[in-house]
CSV table of C-alpha atoms in Angstrom, one decimal:
chain,number,residue,atom,x,y,z
A,1,UNK,CA,0.0,0.0,0.0
A,2,UNK,CA,2.8,2.4,0.9
A,3,UNK,CA,4.5,1.7,-2.4
A,4,UNK,CA,1.3,2.4,-4.3
A,5,UNK,CA,0.9,5.7,-2.3
A,6,UNK,CA,4.5,6.7,-3.1
A,7,UNK,CA,4.0,6.0,-6.8
A,8,UNK,CA,0.7,7.9,-6.9
A,9,UNK,CA,2.2,10.9,-5.0
A,10,UNK,CA,5.2,10.9,-7.3
A,11,UNK,CA,3.1,10.6,-10.5
A,12,UNK,CA,0.5,13.2,-9.6
A,13,UNK,CA,2.8,15.6,-7.9
A,14,UNK,CA,5.5,15.3,-10.5
A,15,UNK,CA,2.9,15.7,-13.3
A,16,UNK,CA,1.5,18.9,-11.8
A,17,UNK,CA,4.9,20.4,-11.1
A,18,UNK,CA,6.2,19.5,-14.6
A,19,UNK,CA,3.1,21.1,-16.2
A,20,UNK,CA,3.6,24.2,-14.1
A,21,UNK,CA,7.3,24.5,-15.1
A,22,UNK,CA,6.4,23.9,-18.7
A,23,UNK,CA,3.7,26.6,-18.7
A,24,UNK,CA,6.2,28.9,-16.9
A,25,UNK,CA,8.8,28.3,-19.6
A,26,UNK,CA,6.3,28.9,-22.4
A,27,UNK,CA,4.9,32.0,-20.6
A,28,UNK,CA,8.4,33.5,-20.4
A,29,UNK,CA,8.8,33.5,-24.2
A,30,UNK,CA,5.2,33.4,-25.6
A,31,UNK,CA,1.6,34.1,-24.6
A,32,UNK,CA,-1.5,34.2,-26.7
A,33,UNK,CA,-1.8,38.0,-26.2
A,34,UNK,CA,0.4,40.7,-24.7
A,35,UNK,CA,-0.3,40.3,-20.9
A,36,UNK,CA,0.3,44.0,-20.4
A,37,UNK,CA,-1.8,45.4,-23.3
A,38,UNK,CA,-4.8,47.4,-22.2
A,39,UNK,CA,-7.9,47.1,-24.3
A,40,UNK,CA,-10.9,48.8,-22.8
A,41,UNK,CA,-13.2,47.6,-25.7
A,42,UNK,CA,-12.7,44.0,-24.3
A,43,UNK,CA,-13.1,45.0,-20.6
A,44,UNK,CA,-14.4,42.2,-18.3
A,45,UNK,CA,-15.2,39.9,-21.2
A,46,UNK,CA,-16.2,36.4,-19.9
A,47,UNK,CA,-14.2,33.3,-20.9
A,48,UNK,CA,-14.6,32.0,-24.4
A,49,UNK,CA,-14.0,33.1,-28.0
A,50,UNK,CA,-10.8,35.1,-28.6
A,51,UNK,CA,-10.0,35.3,-24.9
A,52,UNK,CA,-10.2,31.7,-23.7
A,53,UNK,CA,-10.2,32.6,-20.0
A,54,UNK,CA,-11.7,36.0,-20.3
A,55,UNK,CA,-10.3,39.5,-19.7
A,56,UNK,CA,-9.7,41.6,-16.6
A,57,UNK,CA,-10.9,45.2,-15.7
A,58,UNK,CA,-8.4,46.7,-18.2
A,59,UNK,CA,-9.2,44.3,-21.1
A,60,UNK,CA,-6.0,42.2,-20.6
A,61,UNK,CA,-6.1,38.6,-21.5
A,62,UNK,CA,-6.4,36.5,-18.3
A,63,UNK,CA,-4.8,33.3,-19.8
A,64,UNK,CA,-1.7,35.3,-20.9
A,65,UNK,CA,-1.4,36.9,-17.5
A,66,UNK,CA,-1.7,33.5,-15.8
A,67,UNK,CA,1.1,32.2,-18.0
A,68,UNK,CA,3.3,35.2,-17.3
A,69,UNK,CA,2.5,35.0,-13.6
A,70,UNK,CA,3.5,31.3,-13.6
A,71,UNK,CA,6.9,32.3,-15.2
A,72,UNK,CA,7.4,35.0,-12.5
A,73,UNK,CA,6.4,32.7,-9.6
A,74,UNK,CA,8.6,29.8,-10.7
A,75,UNK,CA,11.6,32.1,-11.3
A,76,UNK,CA,11.2,33.9,-8.0
A,77,UNK,CA,10.8,30.5,-6.2
A,78,UNK,CA,13.8,28.9,-7.8
A,79,UNK,CA,16.0,31.9,-7.1
A,80,UNK,CA,14.9,32.2,-3.6
A,81,UNK,CA,15.3,28.5,-2.7
A,82,UNK,CA,18.7,28.5,-4.3
A,83,UNK,CA,19.8,31.6,-2.3
A,84,UNK,CA,18.5,30.1,1.0
A,85,UNK,CA,20.0,26.6,0.4
A,86,UNK,CA,23.4,28.0,-0.6
A,87,UNK,CA,23.6,30.5,2.2
A,88,UNK,CA,22.2,28.1,4.8
A,89,UNK,CA,24.4,25.2,3.8
A,90,UNK,CA,27.6,27.3,4.0
A,91,UNK,CA,26.6,28.8,7.4
A,92,UNK,CA,25.4,25.4,8.8
A,93,UNK,CA,28.4,23.5,7.6
A,94,UNK,CA,30.8,26.1,9.1
A,95,UNK,CA,29.1,26.3,12.5
A,96,UNK,CA,28.6,22.5,12.8
A,97,UNK,CA,32.1,21.6,11.8
A,98,UNK,CA,34.1,24.5,13.5
A,99,UNK,CA,32.1,24.7,16.7
A,100,UNK,CA,33.4,27.0,19.5
A,101,UNK,CA,32.5,30.7,19.7
A,102,UNK,CA,31.7,30.8,16.0
A,103,UNK,CA,29.0,28.3,16.5
A,104,UNK,CA,27.5,29.9,19.6
A,105,UNK,CA,27.3,33.4,18.2
A,106,UNK,CA,26.0,32.5,14.7
A,107,UNK,CA,23.4,30.0,16.1
A,108,UNK,CA,22.2,32.5,18.7
A,109,UNK,CA,21.5,35.0,15.9
A,110,UNK,CA,20.0,32.1,13.8
A,111,UNK,CA,17.6,31.0,16.6
A,112,UNK,CA,16.5,34.6,17.1
A,113,UNK,CA,15.6,34.8,13.4
A,114,UNK,CA,13.7,31.5,13.7
A,115,UNK,CA,11.6,33.0,16.4
A,116,UNK,CA,9.9,35.2,13.7
A,117,UNK,CA,7.4,33.6,11.2
A,118,UNK,CA,9.0,33.6,7.8
A,119,UNK,CA,6.3,35.8,6.2
A,120,UNK,CA,6.5,38.3,9.0
A,121,UNK,CA,10.3,38.5,8.7
A,122,UNK,CA,10.0,39.0,5.0
A,123,UNK,CA,7.5,41.8,5.5
A,124,UNK,CA,10.0,43.6,7.7
A,125,UNK,CA,12.8,43.1,5.2
A,126,UNK,CA,10.7,44.3,2.3
A,127,UNK,CA,10.0,47.5,4.3
A,128,UNK,CA,13.8,48.1,4.1
A,129,UNK,CA,14.7,46.9,0.6
A,130,UNK,CA,11.5,47.9,-1.2
A,131,UNK,CA,8.7,46.0,-2.8
A,132,UNK,CA,10.0,44.6,-6.1
A,133,UNK,CA,11.0,41.3,-7.6
A,134,UNK,CA,14.6,41.3,-6.3
A,135,UNK,CA,13.5,42.6,-3.0
A,136,UNK,CA,11.1,39.6,-2.6
A,137,UNK,CA,13.9,37.2,-3.5
A,138,UNK,CA,16.3,38.8,-1.0
A,139,UNK,CA,13.6,39.0,1.8
A,140,UNK,CA,12.3,35.5,1.4
A,141,UNK,CA,15.8,34.0,0.9
A,142,UNK,CA,17.0,35.6,4.1
A,143,UNK,CA,13.8,34.6,5.9
A,144,UNK,CA,14.2,30.9,5.0
A,145,UNK,CA,18.0,30.6,5.4
A,146,UNK,CA,17.8,30.0,9.2
A,147,UNK,CA,15.7,26.8,8.6
A,148,UNK,CA,18.4,25.5,6.1
A,149,UNK,CA,21.1,26.4,8.5
A,150,UNK,CA,19.6,24.4,11.4
A,151,UNK,CA,19.1,21.3,9.2
A,152,UNK,CA,22.6,21.4,7.8
A,153,UNK,CA,24.2,22.0,11.2
A,154,UNK,CA,22.3,19.2,12.8
A,155,UNK,CA,23.4,16.8,10.0
A,156,UNK,CA,27.0,18.0,10.3
A,157,UNK,CA,27.0,17.5,14.1
A,158,UNK,CA,25.8,13.9,13.7
A,159,UNK,CA,28.5,13.2,11.1
A,160,UNK,CA,31.6,15.0,12.4
A,161,UNK,CA,32.5,12.3,14.9
A,162,UNK,CA,31.7,9.3,12.7
A,163,UNK,CA,34.4,6.8,11.9
A,164,UNK,CA,34.8,7.7,8.2
A,165,UNK,CA,35.4,11.4,9.2
A,166,UNK,CA,38.0,10.3,11.7
A,167,UNK,CA,39.6,8.1,9.0
A,168,UNK,CA,39.8,11.1,6.7
A,169,UNK,CA,41.6,13.1,9.4
A,170,UNK,CA,44.0,10.3,10.1
A,171,UNK,CA,44.9,10.1,6.4
A,172,UNK,CA,46.0,13.8,6.6
A,173,UNK,CA,43.1,15.3,4.7
A,174,UNK,CA,42.4,19.0,5.6
A,175,UNK,CA,39.2,20.0,7.4
A,176,UNK,CA,38.0,21.7,4.3
A,177,UNK,CA,38.5,18.6,2.1
A,178,UNK,CA,36.8,16.4,4.7
A,179,UNK,CA,33.8,18.7,4.9
A,180,UNK,CA,33.3,19.0,1.1
A,181,UNK,CA,34.2,15.4,0.3
A,182,UNK,CA,32.6,13.5,3.1
A,183,UNK,CA,30.2,15.7,5.1
A,184,UNK,CA,28.3,17.8,2.7
A,185,UNK,CA,27.3,15.0,0.3
A,186,UNK,CA,25.5,13.4,3.3
A,187,UNK,CA,23.5,16.6,3.6
A,188,UNK,CA,22.0,16.2,0.1
A,189,UNK,CA,19.0,14.0,1.1
A,190,UNK,CA,17.6,16.3,3.9
A,191,UNK,CA,18.3,19.4,1.9
A,192,UNK,CA,16.4,17.9,-1.1
A,193,UNK,CA,13.4,17.3,1.0
A,194,UNK,CA,13.6,20.7,2.6
A,195,UNK,CA,14.1,22.5,-0.7
A,196,UNK,CA,11.1,20.8,-2.3
A,197,UNK,CA,8.9,21.9,0.6
A,198,UNK,CA,10.4,25.4,0.6
A,199,UNK,CA,9.5,25.8,-3.1
A,200,UNK,CA,5.9,25.6,-2.1
A,201,UNK,CA,6.4,27.9,0.8
A,202,UNK,CA,7.9,30.6,-1.4
A,203,UNK,CA,5.1,30.4,-4.0
A,204,UNK,CA,2.5,30.8,-1.2
A,205,UNK,CA,4.5,33.6,0.5
A,206,UNK,CA,5.1,35.5,-2.8
A,207,UNK,CA,1.4,35.2,-3.6
A,208,UNK,CA,0.5,36.5,-0.1
A,209,UNK,CA,3.0,39.4,-0.4
A,210,UNK,CA,1.7,40.3,-3.9
A,211,UNK,CA,-1.9,40.1,-2.6
A,212,UNK,CA,-1.0,42.6,0.2
A,213,UNK,CA,0.6,44.9,-2.4
A,214,UNK,CA,4.2,44.2,-1.3
A,215,UNK,CA,5.2,41.8,-4.1
A,216,UNK,CA,5.9,42.4,-7.7
A,217,UNK,CA,4.4,45.8,-8.5
A,218,UNK,CA,1.7,46.0,-11.2
A,219,UNK,CA,1.2,45.9,-14.1
A,220,UNK,CA,3.6,42.9,-14.1
A,221,UNK,CA,1.3,39.9,-13.5
A,222,UNK,CA,1.6,37.4,-10.6
A,223,UNK,CA,-1.0,35.1,-9.3
A,224,UNK,CA,-1.1,37.1,-6.0
A,225,UNK,CA,-1.6,40.5,-7.4
A,226,UNK,CA,-4.2,39.1,-9.9
A,227,UNK,CA,-6.2,37.9,-6.9
A,228,UNK,CA,-5.8,41.3,-5.2
A,229,UNK,CA,-7.0,43.2,-8.3
A,230,UNK,CA,-10.0,40.8,-8.6
A,231,UNK,CA,-11.5,41.7,-5.2
A,232,UNK,CA,-13.8,44.6,-6.5
A,233,UNK,CA,-15.2,42.3,-9.2
A,234,UNK,CA,-16.1,39.2,-7.2
A,235,UNK,CA,-19.8,39.4,-8.1
A,236,UNK,CA,-19.4,40.8,-11.6
A,237,UNK,CA,-16.5,38.6,-12.8
A,238,UNK,CA,-16.0,35.7,-10.5
A,239,UNK,CA,-13.5,34.0,-12.8
A,240,UNK,CA,-10.9,36.7,-12.1
A,241,UNK,CA,-10.5,35.5,-8.6
A,242,UNK,CA,-11.2,31.7,-9.2
A,243,UNK,CA,-8.5,31.2,-11.9
A,244,UNK,CA,-5.4,32.5,-10.1
A,245,UNK,CA,-6.7,30.9,-6.9
A,246,UNK,CA,-6.9,27.5,-8.6
A,247,UNK,CA,-3.4,28.0,-10.1
A,248,UNK,CA,-2.0,28.6,-6.6
A,249,UNK,CA,-3.9,25.7,-5.1
A,250,UNK,CA,-2.8,23.2,-7.8
A,251,UNK,CA,0.8,24.4,-7.6
A,252,UNK,CA,0.9,23.8,-3.8
A,253,UNK,CA,-0.9,20.4,-4.2
A,254,UNK,CA,1.7,19.2,-6.7
A,255,UNK,CA,4.6,20.4,-4.7
A,256,UNK,CA,3.4,18.9,-1.5
A,257,UNK,CA,2.7,15.5,-3.2
A,258,UNK,CA,6.1,15.5,-4.8
A,259,UNK,CA,7.7,16.5,-1.6
A,260,UNK,CA,6.0,13.6,0.2
A,261,UNK,CA,7.3,11.2,-2.4
A,262,UNK,CA,10.8,12.6,-2.2
A,263,UNK,CA,10.8,12.4,1.6
A,264,UNK,CA,9.6,8.8,1.5
A,265,UNK,CA,12.2,7.9,-1.0
A,266,UNK,CA,15.2,9.6,0.7
A,267,UNK,CA,14.3,9.1,4.4
A,268,UNK,CA,15.9,5.7,5.5
A,269,UNK,CA,13.2,5.2,8.1
A,270,UNK,CA,10.4,5.7,5.6
A,271,UNK,CA,12.3,3.6,3.0
A,272,UNK,CA,12.5,0.6,5.4
A,273,UNK,CA,8.8,0.8,5.9
A,274,UNK,CA,8.0,0.4,2.2
C-alpha cells in the first residue's frame, strides 16, 4: 500500500509540477496575447472566444497573464530557494564543523531569526529593501535561510565524529577537504526534502505578499496581485479570482505531493517501511 501511495504521489505531484514548469517556460517566451496590453473595448469579457479565459478590468487577457504569472512565480521561487539553500548550507556547515564561539554566536542569531514567522520577517525586510521582484527574492531568501542552517548544522554535528570522518583526518586530509568530500554529500538528502517543501512555501509567501501589495508591482502579473485586483469584481467577474486561486492551489498540491514522495524515497526510516 505504501509503495502504491508513493508511486501515486510521485506521479500526480510530478505531473502537476512538470506542467507548471512547462507553462512557466512557455509563458516566459510566448503568450496568446500581450499580458500588459490594455484594451478597454474588451473589458471584463467572460471566458470564451478570442479570450479563452476572459479578460480583466483593463481588457487584458487572463490566460496570458496567468502564464506570465507562472513564469514569474517559478523564477522567484527557484532563485529564492537557491539563495536560501546555498547560504544556509555554508553557514550550517561552518558552524557545525568548526564549533566553538563561532557556532555559539551564529546560532544565537539564527535562533533569534527562527523565532519570527518567515512571512513576518519577509515583511520587515521588504520595508527596508523595497517591494520589487529582487526585494522579494532577498527578503524570502533571508527569511528561509535559518531553517536550512539548522538542518545542515544538525546533520554535520551527527557526522563529524563518525568513523569515516576520523579516518579522513588520520589520512591527513584537511578539514575543508573532509567537509566538502565526506560531510556535505551526506546533507543532500535532507536538503532535497527541505528545498522541495520550501519551493511551495515561497510560492505561497510570494502570492501573499503580492496580494498585500508588497510583491511584484503592477502591471507585471503574478497570481497574488491578480487575486488582489479581482476583489472589487467578485460578483461581476468571479472568474478573475477563481482562476489564479486555482493555479496557486494546484501548484501547492503538486509540490506537496512531490515533496512527500521525495521524503519517503530519501528518508531511511520511511524507506525501510516500504
